[in-house]
């Protein structure tokens, strides 16, 4: 991967030109100078991921693939959704801003998910990287998927927070028949090769890229539990500095 923040076009913006494996991605991001928390810079990363996914989709189609993901197919929304603390903070804001009636529905779904994950003994490992000894992410994903838990934001097989959905949700596209995504072991599923920029959002609040940053995720279904144990206040800096930190960590991903 190579990258180059360039920028003169509109004043308060920067155009990123990234080479991610064989993909070339250009994306312009607004960069107001005021210091913000990482969660406020998240839309910048979401836009960059969207642009990367679009480039990967174009490459897949050019190679003869046909994307089978459609609105109304929520098969992948029963998978484990690992999110960073930054995304967790943003989603907590989103839930808090929901109308009371809708918020109650979503909170009830989170409570039901928590009960099932408790019953399955998965809560510690899905919440805390330190509790994952001996269990790989794949192992945890498989155990989660076996529970058949729908995402609390899933409504009639469609994402109710599409514009705000987590980065990993954006990165998941398949060219195989949709029915395979619902299969017990995801056998035969052919994902589009999308560079996983979402990994760069893990541990973003920390100025030093920790060697264990890839493991700094928790399950979206445990968002309320994350809320109870998160740190009080994170750092604030201009969006451009968050972008620089995010981009500097892209090359660390496989
Ligand atoms: S956030 Fe949306 S896209 Fe992601 S798993 Fe939940 S319903 Fe599906």
PDB file of C-alpha atoms and ligand atoms in Angstrom:
ATOM      1  CA  UNK A   1       0.000   0.000   0.000  1.00  0.00           C
ATOM      2  CA  UNK A   2       1.168   3.513  -0.679  1.00  0.00           C
ATOM      3  CA  UNK A   3      -0.581   6.708   0.166  1.00  0.00           C
ATOM      4  CA  UNK A   4      -0.255  10.427  -0.307  1.00  0.00           C
ATOM      5  CA  UNK A   5      -2.394  13.042   1.336  1.00  0.00           C
ATOM      6  CA  UNK A   6      -2.273  15.885  -1.165  1.00  0.00           C
ATOM      7  CA  UNK A   7      -4.140  18.979  -0.998  1.00  0.00           C
ATOM      8  CA  UNK A   8      -4.707  22.370  -2.184  1.00  0.00           C
ATOM      9  CA  UNK A   9      -8.207  22.131  -3.758  1.00  0.00           C
ATOM     10  CA  UNK A  10     -10.899  23.601  -1.631  1.00  0.00           C
ATOM     11  CA  UNK A  11      -9.321  25.197   1.492  1.00  0.00           C
ATOM     12  CA  UNK A  12     -10.464  22.994   4.424  1.00  0.00           C
ATOM     13  CA  UNK A  13     -10.210  19.729   2.478  1.00  0.00           C
ATOM     14  CA  UNK A  14      -7.608  17.198   1.456  1.00  0.00           C
ATOM     15  CA  UNK A  15      -7.588  14.678  -1.367  1.00  0.00           C
ATOM     16  CA  UNK A  16      -6.184  11.292  -0.456  1.00  0.00           C
ATOM     17  CA  UNK A  17      -4.725   9.220  -3.258  1.00  0.00           C
ATOM     18  CA  UNK A  18      -4.115   5.672  -2.116  1.00  0.00           C
ATOM     19  CA  UNK A  19      -2.757   2.623  -3.845  1.00  0.00           C
ATOM     20  CA  UNK A  20      -4.162  -0.406  -2.054  1.00  0.00           C
ATOM     21  CA  UNK A  21      -2.807  -3.551  -3.641  1.00  0.00           C
ATOM     22  CA  UNK A  22      -3.927  -3.145  -7.276  1.00  0.00           C
ATOM     23  CA  UNK A  23      -6.619  -0.577  -6.457  1.00  0.00           C
ATOM     24  CA  UNK A  24      -6.221   3.146  -6.937  1.00  0.00           C
ATOM     25  CA  UNK A  25      -8.473   5.195  -4.680  1.00  0.00           C
ATOM     26  CA  UNK A  26      -8.893   8.984  -4.642  1.00  0.00           C
ATOM     27  CA  UNK A  27     -11.127  10.575  -2.068  1.00  0.00           C
ATOM     28  CA  UNK A  28     -11.593  14.170  -0.925  1.00  0.00           C
ATOM     29  CA  UNK A  29     -12.298  14.777   2.743  1.00  0.00           C
ATOM     30  CA  UNK A  30     -13.386  17.945   4.517  1.00  0.00           C
ATOM     31  CA  UNK A  31     -10.837  18.878   7.181  1.00  0.00           C
ATOM     32  CA  UNK A  32     -12.100  21.629   9.468  1.00  0.00           C
ATOM     33  CA  UNK A  33      -9.289  22.797  11.751  1.00  0.00           C
ATOM     34  CA  UNK A  34     -11.092  22.609  15.085  1.00  0.00           C
ATOM     35  CA  UNK A  35     -10.026  19.725  17.326  1.00  0.00           C
ATOM     36  CA  UNK A  36     -12.544  16.880  17.428  1.00  0.00           C
ATOM     37  CA  UNK A  37     -12.796  13.505  19.115  1.00  0.00           C
ATOM     38  CA  UNK A  38     -12.007  10.481  16.947  1.00  0.00           C
ATOM     39  CA  UNK A  39     -15.688   9.577  16.629  1.00  0.00           C
ATOM     40  CA  UNK A  40     -16.356  12.935  14.965  1.00  0.00           C
ATOM     41  CA  UNK A  41     -13.677  12.203  12.373  1.00  0.00           C
ATOM     42  CA  UNK A  42     -15.234   8.800  11.663  1.00  0.00           C
ATOM     43  CA  UNK A  43     -17.311  10.014   8.661  1.00  0.00           C
ATOM     44  CA  UNK A  44     -14.004  10.798   6.947  1.00  0.00           C
ATOM     45  CA  UNK A  45     -12.925   7.162   7.334  1.00  0.00           C
ATOM     46  CA  UNK A  46     -16.357   5.934   6.303  1.00  0.00           C
ATOM     47  CA  UNK A  47     -16.081   7.922   3.079  1.00  0.00           C
ATOM     48  CA  UNK A  48     -12.618   6.532   2.429  1.00  0.00           C
ATOM     49  CA  UNK A  49     -13.840   2.973   3.010  1.00  0.00           C
ATOM     50  CA  UNK A  50     -16.817   3.605   0.712  1.00  0.00           C
ATOM     51  CA  UNK A  51     -14.471   4.823  -2.036  1.00  0.00           C
ATOM     52  CA  UNK A  52     -12.236   1.774  -1.542  1.00  0.00           C
ATOM     53  CA  UNK A  53     -15.165  -0.640  -1.622  1.00  0.00           C
ATOM     54  CA  UNK A  54     -16.451   1.028  -4.809  1.00  0.00           C
ATOM     55  CA  UNK A  55     -13.027   0.589  -6.429  1.00  0.00           C
ATOM     56  CA  UNK A  56     -12.923  -3.071  -5.359  1.00  0.00           C
ATOM     57  CA  UNK A  57     -16.433  -3.597  -6.689  1.00  0.00           C
ATOM     58  CA  UNK A  58     -15.498  -2.079 -10.056  1.00  0.00           C
ATOM     59  CA  UNK A  59     -12.446  -4.340 -10.255  1.00  0.00           C
ATOM     60  CA  UNK A  60     -14.539  -7.390  -9.381  1.00  0.00           C
ATOM     61  CA  UNK A  61     -17.161  -6.592 -12.003  1.00  0.00           C
ATOM     62  CA  UNK A  62     -14.450  -5.898 -14.586  1.00  0.00           C
ATOM     63  CA  UNK A  63     -13.078  -9.365 -13.839  1.00  0.00           C
ATOM     64  CA  UNK A  64     -16.489 -10.910 -14.523  1.00  0.00           C
ATOM     65  CA  UNK A  65     -17.896 -11.020 -10.986  1.00  0.00           C
ATOM     66  CA  UNK A  66     -21.459  -9.987 -10.189  1.00  0.00           C
ATOM     67  CA  UNK A  67     -22.233  -8.578  -6.755  1.00  0.00           C
ATOM     68  CA  UNK A  68     -25.097 -10.524  -5.214  1.00  0.00           C
ATOM     69  CA  UNK A  69     -25.652  -8.308  -2.132  1.00  0.00           C
ATOM     70  CA  UNK A  70     -29.054  -6.608  -2.278  1.00  0.00           C
ATOM     71  CA  UNK A  71     -31.213  -4.455  -0.045  1.00  0.00           C
ATOM     72  CA  UNK A  72     -33.447  -6.844   1.873  1.00  0.00           C
ATOM     73  CA  UNK A  73     -30.830  -9.574   2.221  1.00  0.00           C
ATOM     74  CA  UNK A  74     -29.591  -9.546   5.806  1.00  0.00           C
ATOM     75  CA  UNK A  75     -27.898 -12.945   5.872  1.00  0.00           C
ATOM     76  CA  UNK A  76     -24.528 -11.391   6.716  1.00  0.00           C
ATOM     77  CA  UNK A  77     -26.145  -9.387   9.526  1.00  0.00           C
ATOM     78  CA  UNK A  78     -26.092 -12.506  11.708  1.00  0.00           C
ATOM     79  CA  UNK A  79     -22.334 -12.593  11.689  1.00  0.00           C
ATOM     80  CA  UNK A  80     -20.083 -11.256  14.397  1.00  0.00           C
ATOM     81  CA  UNK A  81     -19.506  -7.536  13.710  1.00  0.00           C
ATOM     82  CA  UNK A  82     -16.198  -6.469  15.300  1.00  0.00           C
ATOM     83  CA  UNK A  83     -16.003  -2.720  15.845  1.00  0.00           C
ATOM     84  CA  UNK A  84     -13.441  -0.326  17.275  1.00  0.00           C
ATOM     85  CA  UNK A  85     -13.951   1.873  20.329  1.00  0.00           C
ATOM     86  CA  UNK A  86     -14.186   4.882  17.980  1.00  0.00           C
ATOM     87  CA  UNK A  87     -17.096   3.288  16.135  1.00  0.00           C
ATOM     88  CA  UNK A  88     -18.652   2.242  19.421  1.00  0.00           C
ATOM     89  CA  UNK A  89     -18.638   5.844  20.625  1.00  0.00           C
ATOM     90  CA  UNK A  90     -20.260   7.042  17.411  1.00  0.00           C
ATOM     91  CA  UNK A  91     -22.960   4.357  17.565  1.00  0.00           C
ATOM     92  CA  UNK A  92     -23.714   5.189  21.189  1.00  0.00           C
ATOM     93  CA  UNK A  93     -24.330   8.795  20.101  1.00  0.00           C
ATOM     94  CA  UNK A  94     -26.584   7.498  17.348  1.00  0.00           C
ATOM     95  CA  UNK A  95     -28.626   5.310  19.693  1.00  0.00           C
ATOM     96  CA  UNK A  96     -28.923   8.155  22.219  1.00  0.00           C
ATOM     97  CA  UNK A  97     -30.302  10.416  19.467  1.00  0.00           C
ATOM     98  CA  UNK A  98     -33.029   7.959  18.387  1.00  0.00           C
ATOM     99  CA  UNK A  99     -36.646   8.862  19.162  1.00  0.00           C
ATOM    100  CA  UNK A 100     -37.571   7.291  22.507  1.00  0.00           C
ATOM    101  CA  UNK A 101     -39.882   4.654  21.043  1.00  0.00           C
ATOM    102  CA  UNK A 102     -37.343   3.500  18.492  1.00  0.00           C
ATOM    103  CA  UNK A 103     -34.554   3.577  21.059  1.00  0.00           C
ATOM    104  CA  UNK A 104     -36.560   1.287  23.310  1.00  0.00           C
ATOM    105  CA  UNK A 105     -36.925  -1.234  20.466  1.00  0.00           C
ATOM    106  CA  UNK A 106     -33.209  -1.196  19.720  1.00  0.00           C
ATOM    107  CA  UNK A 107     -32.248  -1.392  23.401  1.00  0.00           C
ATOM    108  CA  UNK A 108     -34.554  -4.373  23.863  1.00  0.00           C
ATOM    109  CA  UNK A 109     -32.822  -6.142  20.969  1.00  0.00           C
ATOM    110  CA  UNK A 110     -29.437  -5.434  22.526  1.00  0.00           C
ATOM    111  CA  UNK A 111     -30.701  -6.868  25.811  1.00  0.00           C
ATOM    112  CA  UNK A 112     -31.912 -10.033  24.070  1.00  0.00           C
ATOM    113  CA  UNK A 113     -28.606 -10.408  22.267  1.00  0.00           C
ATOM    114  CA  UNK A 114     -26.741  -9.978  25.543  1.00  0.00           C
ATOM    115  CA  UNK A 115     -28.833 -12.700  27.179  1.00  0.00           C
ATOM    116  CA  UNK A 116     -28.063 -15.166  24.390  1.00  0.00           C
ATOM    117  CA  UNK A 117     -24.375 -14.337  24.394  1.00  0.00           C
ATOM    118  CA  UNK A 118     -24.315 -14.719  28.179  1.00  0.00           C
ATOM    119  CA  UNK A 119     -25.966 -18.104  27.865  1.00  0.00           C
ATOM    120  CA  UNK A 120     -23.370 -19.148  25.295  1.00  0.00           C
ATOM    121  CA  UNK A 121     -20.544 -17.945  27.555  1.00  0.00           C
ATOM    122  CA  UNK A 122     -19.223 -15.648  24.844  1.00  0.00           C
ATOM    123  CA  UNK A 123     -19.499 -12.246  26.520  1.00  0.00           C
ATOM    124  CA  UNK A 124     -16.002 -11.939  28.044  1.00  0.00           C
ATOM    125  CA  UNK A 125     -14.201 -12.863  24.830  1.00  0.00           C
ATOM    126  CA  UNK A 126     -16.411 -10.689  22.621  1.00  0.00           C
ATOM    127  CA  UNK A 127     -15.914  -7.685  24.859  1.00  0.00           C
ATOM    128  CA  UNK A 128     -12.360  -7.860  26.066  1.00  0.00           C
ATOM    129  CA  UNK A 129      -9.274  -8.766  23.996  1.00  0.00           C
ATOM    130  CA  UNK A 130      -7.572  -9.935  27.198  1.00  0.00           C
ATOM    131  CA  UNK A 131     -10.228 -12.637  27.624  1.00  0.00           C
ATOM    132  CA  UNK A 132      -9.592 -14.254  24.229  1.00  0.00           C
ATOM    133  CA  UNK A 133      -6.658 -16.454  25.128  1.00  0.00           C
ATOM    134  CA  UNK A 134      -6.661 -19.553  22.974  1.00  0.00           C
ATOM    135  CA  UNK A 135      -9.575 -18.420  20.820  1.00  0.00           C
ATOM    136  CA  UNK A 136      -8.997 -17.043  17.348  1.00  0.00           C
ATOM    137  CA  UNK A 137     -11.241 -14.440  15.754  1.00  0.00           C
ATOM    138  CA  UNK A 138     -12.424 -17.132  13.310  1.00  0.00           C
ATOM    139  CA  UNK A 139     -13.336 -19.430  16.180  1.00  0.00           C
ATOM    140  CA  UNK A 140     -15.306 -16.666  17.895  1.00  0.00           C
ATOM    141  CA  UNK A 141     -16.996 -15.714  14.618  1.00  0.00           C
ATOM    142  CA  UNK A 142     -18.125 -19.285  14.066  1.00  0.00           C
ATOM    143  CA  UNK A 143     -19.443 -19.617  17.623  1.00  0.00           C
ATOM    144  CA  UNK A 144     -21.324 -16.321  17.262  1.00  0.00           C
ATOM    145  CA  UNK A 145     -22.809 -17.236  13.877  1.00  0.00           C
ATOM    146  CA  UNK A 146     -24.131 -20.533  15.233  1.00  0.00           C
ATOM    147  CA  UNK A 147     -26.392 -18.553  17.590  1.00  0.00           C
ATOM    148  CA  UNK A 148     -28.270 -17.026  14.649  1.00  0.00           C
ATOM    149  CA  UNK A 149     -28.400 -13.637  16.379  1.00  0.00           C
ATOM    150  CA  UNK A 150     -29.734 -10.872  14.174  1.00  0.00           C
ATOM    151  CA  UNK A 151     -27.994  -7.510  14.519  1.00  0.00           C
ATOM    152  CA  UNK A 152     -30.007  -5.163  16.770  1.00  0.00           C
ATOM    153  CA  UNK A 153     -30.046  -2.659  13.895  1.00  0.00           C
ATOM    154  CA  UNK A 154     -31.529  -5.144  11.408  1.00  0.00           C
ATOM    155  CA  UNK A 155     -35.113  -4.352  10.354  1.00  0.00           C
ATOM    156  CA  UNK A 156     -36.934  -6.666   7.956  1.00  0.00           C
ATOM    157  CA  UNK A 157     -33.589  -7.912   6.654  1.00  0.00           C
ATOM    158  CA  UNK A 158     -32.329  -4.383   5.934  1.00  0.00           C
ATOM    159  CA  UNK A 159     -29.863  -2.253   7.857  1.00  0.00           C
ATOM    160  CA  UNK A 160     -31.681   0.533   9.704  1.00  0.00           C
ATOM    161  CA  UNK A 161     -28.449   2.541  10.081  1.00  0.00           C
ATOM    162  CA  UNK A 162     -27.141   2.096   6.558  1.00  0.00           C
ATOM    163  CA  UNK A 163     -25.343   5.469   6.336  1.00  0.00           C
ATOM    164  CA  UNK A 164     -23.801   4.974   9.778  1.00  0.00           C
ATOM    165  CA  UNK A 165     -23.105   1.242   9.622  1.00  0.00           C
ATOM    166  CA  UNK A 166     -19.722  -0.016  10.869  1.00  0.00           C
ATOM    167  CA  UNK A 167     -16.707  -0.092   8.582  1.00  0.00           C
ATOM    168  CA  UNK A 168     -16.587  -3.898   8.437  1.00  0.00           C
ATOM    169  CA  UNK A 169     -20.205  -3.976   7.251  1.00  0.00           C
ATOM    170  CA  UNK A 170     -19.221  -1.704   4.361  1.00  0.00           C
ATOM    171  CA  UNK A 171     -16.317  -3.958   3.446  1.00  0.00           C
ATOM    172  CA  UNK A 172     -18.395  -7.119   3.122  1.00  0.00           C
ATOM    173  CA  UNK A 173     -19.613  -7.834  -0.412  1.00  0.00           C
ATOM    174  CA  UNK A 174     -19.961 -11.198  -2.098  1.00  0.00           C
ATOM    175  CA  UNK A 175     -20.275 -12.500  -5.621  1.00  0.00           C
ATOM    176  CA  UNK A 176     -21.570 -15.929  -4.585  1.00  0.00           C
ATOM    177  CA  UNK A 177     -25.299 -16.743  -4.302  1.00  0.00           C
ATOM    178  CA  UNK A 178     -26.854 -14.915  -1.343  1.00  0.00           C
ATOM    179  CA  UNK A 179     -28.209 -18.169   0.093  1.00  0.00           C
ATOM    180  CA  UNK A 180     -24.680 -19.364   0.842  1.00  0.00           C
ATOM    181  CA  UNK A 181     -24.170 -16.495   3.304  1.00  0.00           C
ATOM    182  CA  UNK A 182     -26.842 -18.058   5.506  1.00  0.00           C
ATOM    183  CA  UNK A 183     -25.199 -21.482   5.443  1.00  0.00           C
ATOM    184  CA  UNK A 184     -23.791 -22.973   8.621  1.00  0.00           C
ATOM    185  CA  UNK A 185     -20.119 -22.607   7.787  1.00  0.00           C
ATOM    186  CA  UNK A 186     -20.302 -19.916   5.100  1.00  0.00           C
ATOM    187  CA  UNK A 187     -19.113 -22.605   2.714  1.00  0.00           C
ATOM    188  CA  UNK A 188     -18.770 -21.474  -0.878  1.00  0.00           C
ATOM    189  CA  UNK A 189     -19.082 -17.779  -0.025  1.00  0.00           C
ATOM    190  CA  UNK A 190     -16.907 -15.682  -2.320  1.00  0.00           C
ATOM    191  CA  UNK A 191     -16.186 -12.253  -0.834  1.00  0.00           C
ATOM    192  CA  UNK A 192     -14.981  -9.407  -3.025  1.00  0.00           C
ATOM    193  CA  UNK A 193     -11.324  -8.692  -2.234  1.00  0.00           C
ATOM    194  CA  UNK A 194     -11.742  -5.437  -0.319  1.00  0.00           C
ATOM    195  CA  UNK A 195      -8.683  -4.100   1.552  1.00  0.00           C
ATOM    196  CA  UNK A 196      -9.662  -4.041   5.223  1.00  0.00           C
ATOM    197  CA  UNK A 197      -9.222  -0.376   6.075  1.00  0.00           C
ATOM    198  CA  UNK A 198     -11.502  -0.941   9.071  1.00  0.00           C
ATOM    199  CA  UNK A 199      -8.561  -2.436  10.941  1.00  0.00           C
ATOM    200  CA  UNK A 200      -6.841   0.968  10.977  1.00  0.00           C
ATOM    201  CA  UNK A 201      -9.640   2.327  13.173  1.00  0.00           C
ATOM    202  CA  UNK A 202      -8.739  -0.068  15.996  1.00  0.00           C
ATOM    203  CA  UNK A 203      -6.817   1.542  18.806  1.00  0.00           C
ATOM    204  CA  UNK A 204      -7.007   4.866  16.956  1.00  0.00           C
ATOM    205  CA  UNK A 205      -7.190   6.967  20.112  1.00  0.00           C
ATOM    206  CA  UNK A 206      -3.760   5.728  21.115  1.00  0.00           C
ATOM    207  CA  UNK A 207      -0.919   7.833  19.628  1.00  0.00           C
ATOM    208  CA  UNK A 208       1.329   4.795  19.430  1.00  0.00           C
ATOM    209  CA  UNK A 209       0.287   2.024  17.069  1.00  0.00           C
ATOM    210  CA  UNK A 210       0.175  -0.844  19.550  1.00  0.00           C
ATOM    211  CA  UNK A 211       1.300  -4.259  18.322  1.00  0.00           C
ATOM    212  CA  UNK A 212      -1.992  -5.703  19.564  1.00  0.00           C
ATOM    213  CA  UNK A 213      -4.108  -3.064  17.794  1.00  0.00           C
ATOM    214  CA  UNK A 214      -5.721  -5.623  15.457  1.00  0.00           C
ATOM    215  CA  UNK A 215      -7.268  -7.317  18.489  1.00  0.00           C
ATOM    216  CA  UNK A 216      -8.776  -4.113  19.855  1.00  0.00           C
ATOM    217  CA  UNK A 217     -12.341  -4.785  18.857  1.00  0.00           C
ATOM    218  CA  UNK A 218     -15.559  -5.731  20.561  1.00  0.00           C
ATOM    219  CA  UNK A 219     -18.792  -7.189  19.229  1.00  0.00           C
ATOM    220  CA  UNK A 220     -21.352  -4.656  18.058  1.00  0.00           C
ATOM    221  CA  UNK A 221     -24.035  -6.696  19.819  1.00  0.00           C
ATOM    222  CA  UNK A 222     -22.344  -5.792  23.121  1.00  0.00           C
ATOM    223  CA  UNK A 223     -22.499  -2.028  22.580  1.00  0.00           C
ATOM    224  CA  UNK A 224     -24.334  -1.352  25.890  1.00  0.00           C
ATOM    225  CA  UNK A 225     -21.718  -3.343  27.794  1.00  0.00           C
ATOM    226  CA  UNK A 226     -18.969  -1.336  26.071  1.00  0.00           C
ATOM    227  CA  UNK A 227     -20.747   1.846  27.195  1.00  0.00           C
ATOM    228  CA  UNK A 228     -20.394   0.783  30.804  1.00  0.00           C
ATOM    229  CA  UNK A 229     -16.661   0.211  30.661  1.00  0.00           C
ATOM    230  CA  UNK A 230     -15.318   2.744  28.167  1.00  0.00           C
ATOM    231  CA  UNK A 231     -12.793   5.379  29.171  1.00  0.00           C
ATOM    232  CA  UNK A 232     -14.223   8.745  30.134  1.00  0.00           C
ATOM    233  CA  UNK A 233     -12.777  11.092  27.535  1.00  0.00           C
ATOM    234  CA  UNK A 234     -10.541  10.482  24.542  1.00  0.00           C
ATOM    235  CA  UNK A 235      -8.120  12.864  22.872  1.00  0.00           C
ATOM    236  CA  UNK A 236      -9.200  15.621  20.471  1.00  0.00           C
ATOM    237  CA  UNK A 237      -7.306  16.895  17.441  1.00  0.00           C
ATOM    238  CA  UNK A 238      -8.041  18.313  13.979  1.00  0.00           C
ATOM    239  CA  UNK A 239      -9.640  15.920  11.471  1.00  0.00           C
ATOM    240  CA  UNK A 240      -6.539  16.094   9.274  1.00  0.00           C
ATOM    241  CA  UNK A 241      -4.431  14.728  12.127  1.00  0.00           C
ATOM    242  CA  UNK A 242      -6.897  11.873  12.645  1.00  0.00           C
ATOM    243  CA  UNK A 243      -6.699  11.123   8.916  1.00  0.00           C
ATOM    244  CA  UNK A 244      -2.910  11.108   9.017  1.00  0.00           C
ATOM    245  CA  UNK A 245      -2.976   8.707  11.949  1.00  0.00           C
ATOM    246  CA  UNK A 246      -5.535   6.466  10.232  1.00  0.00           C
ATOM    247  CA  UNK A 247      -3.622   6.389   6.939  1.00  0.00           C
ATOM    248  CA  UNK A 248      -0.294   5.781   8.690  1.00  0.00           C
ATOM    249  CA  UNK A 249      -1.773   2.585  10.131  1.00  0.00           C
ATOM    250  CA  UNK A 250      -3.133   1.186   6.875  1.00  0.00           C
ATOM    251  CA  UNK A 251       0.184  -0.278   5.847  1.00  0.00           C
ATOM    252  CA  UNK A 252       0.305  -2.333   9.023  1.00  0.00           C
ATOM    253  CA  UNK A 253      -2.568  -4.491   7.850  1.00  0.00           C
ATOM    254  CA  UNK A 254      -2.116  -7.800   6.008  1.00  0.00           C
TER     255      UNK A 254
HETATM  256  S1  LIG B   1     -24.989  -2.582  11.337  1.00  0.00           S
HETATM  257 FE1  LIG B   1     -26.389  -2.848   9.622  1.00  0.00          FE
HETATM  258  S2  LIG B   1     -25.154  -3.833   8.000  1.00  0.00           S
HETATM  259 FE2  LIG B   1     -24.041  -4.077   9.946  1.00  0.00          FE
HETATM  260  S3  LIG B   1     -24.698  -6.074  10.750  1.00  0.00           S
HETATM  261 FE3  LIG B   1     -26.047  -4.511  11.650  1.00  0.00          FE
HETATM  262  S4  LIG B   1     -27.840  -4.420  10.303  1.00  0.00           S
HETATM  263 FE4  LIG B   1     -26.190  -5.459   9.174  1.00  0.00          FE
END
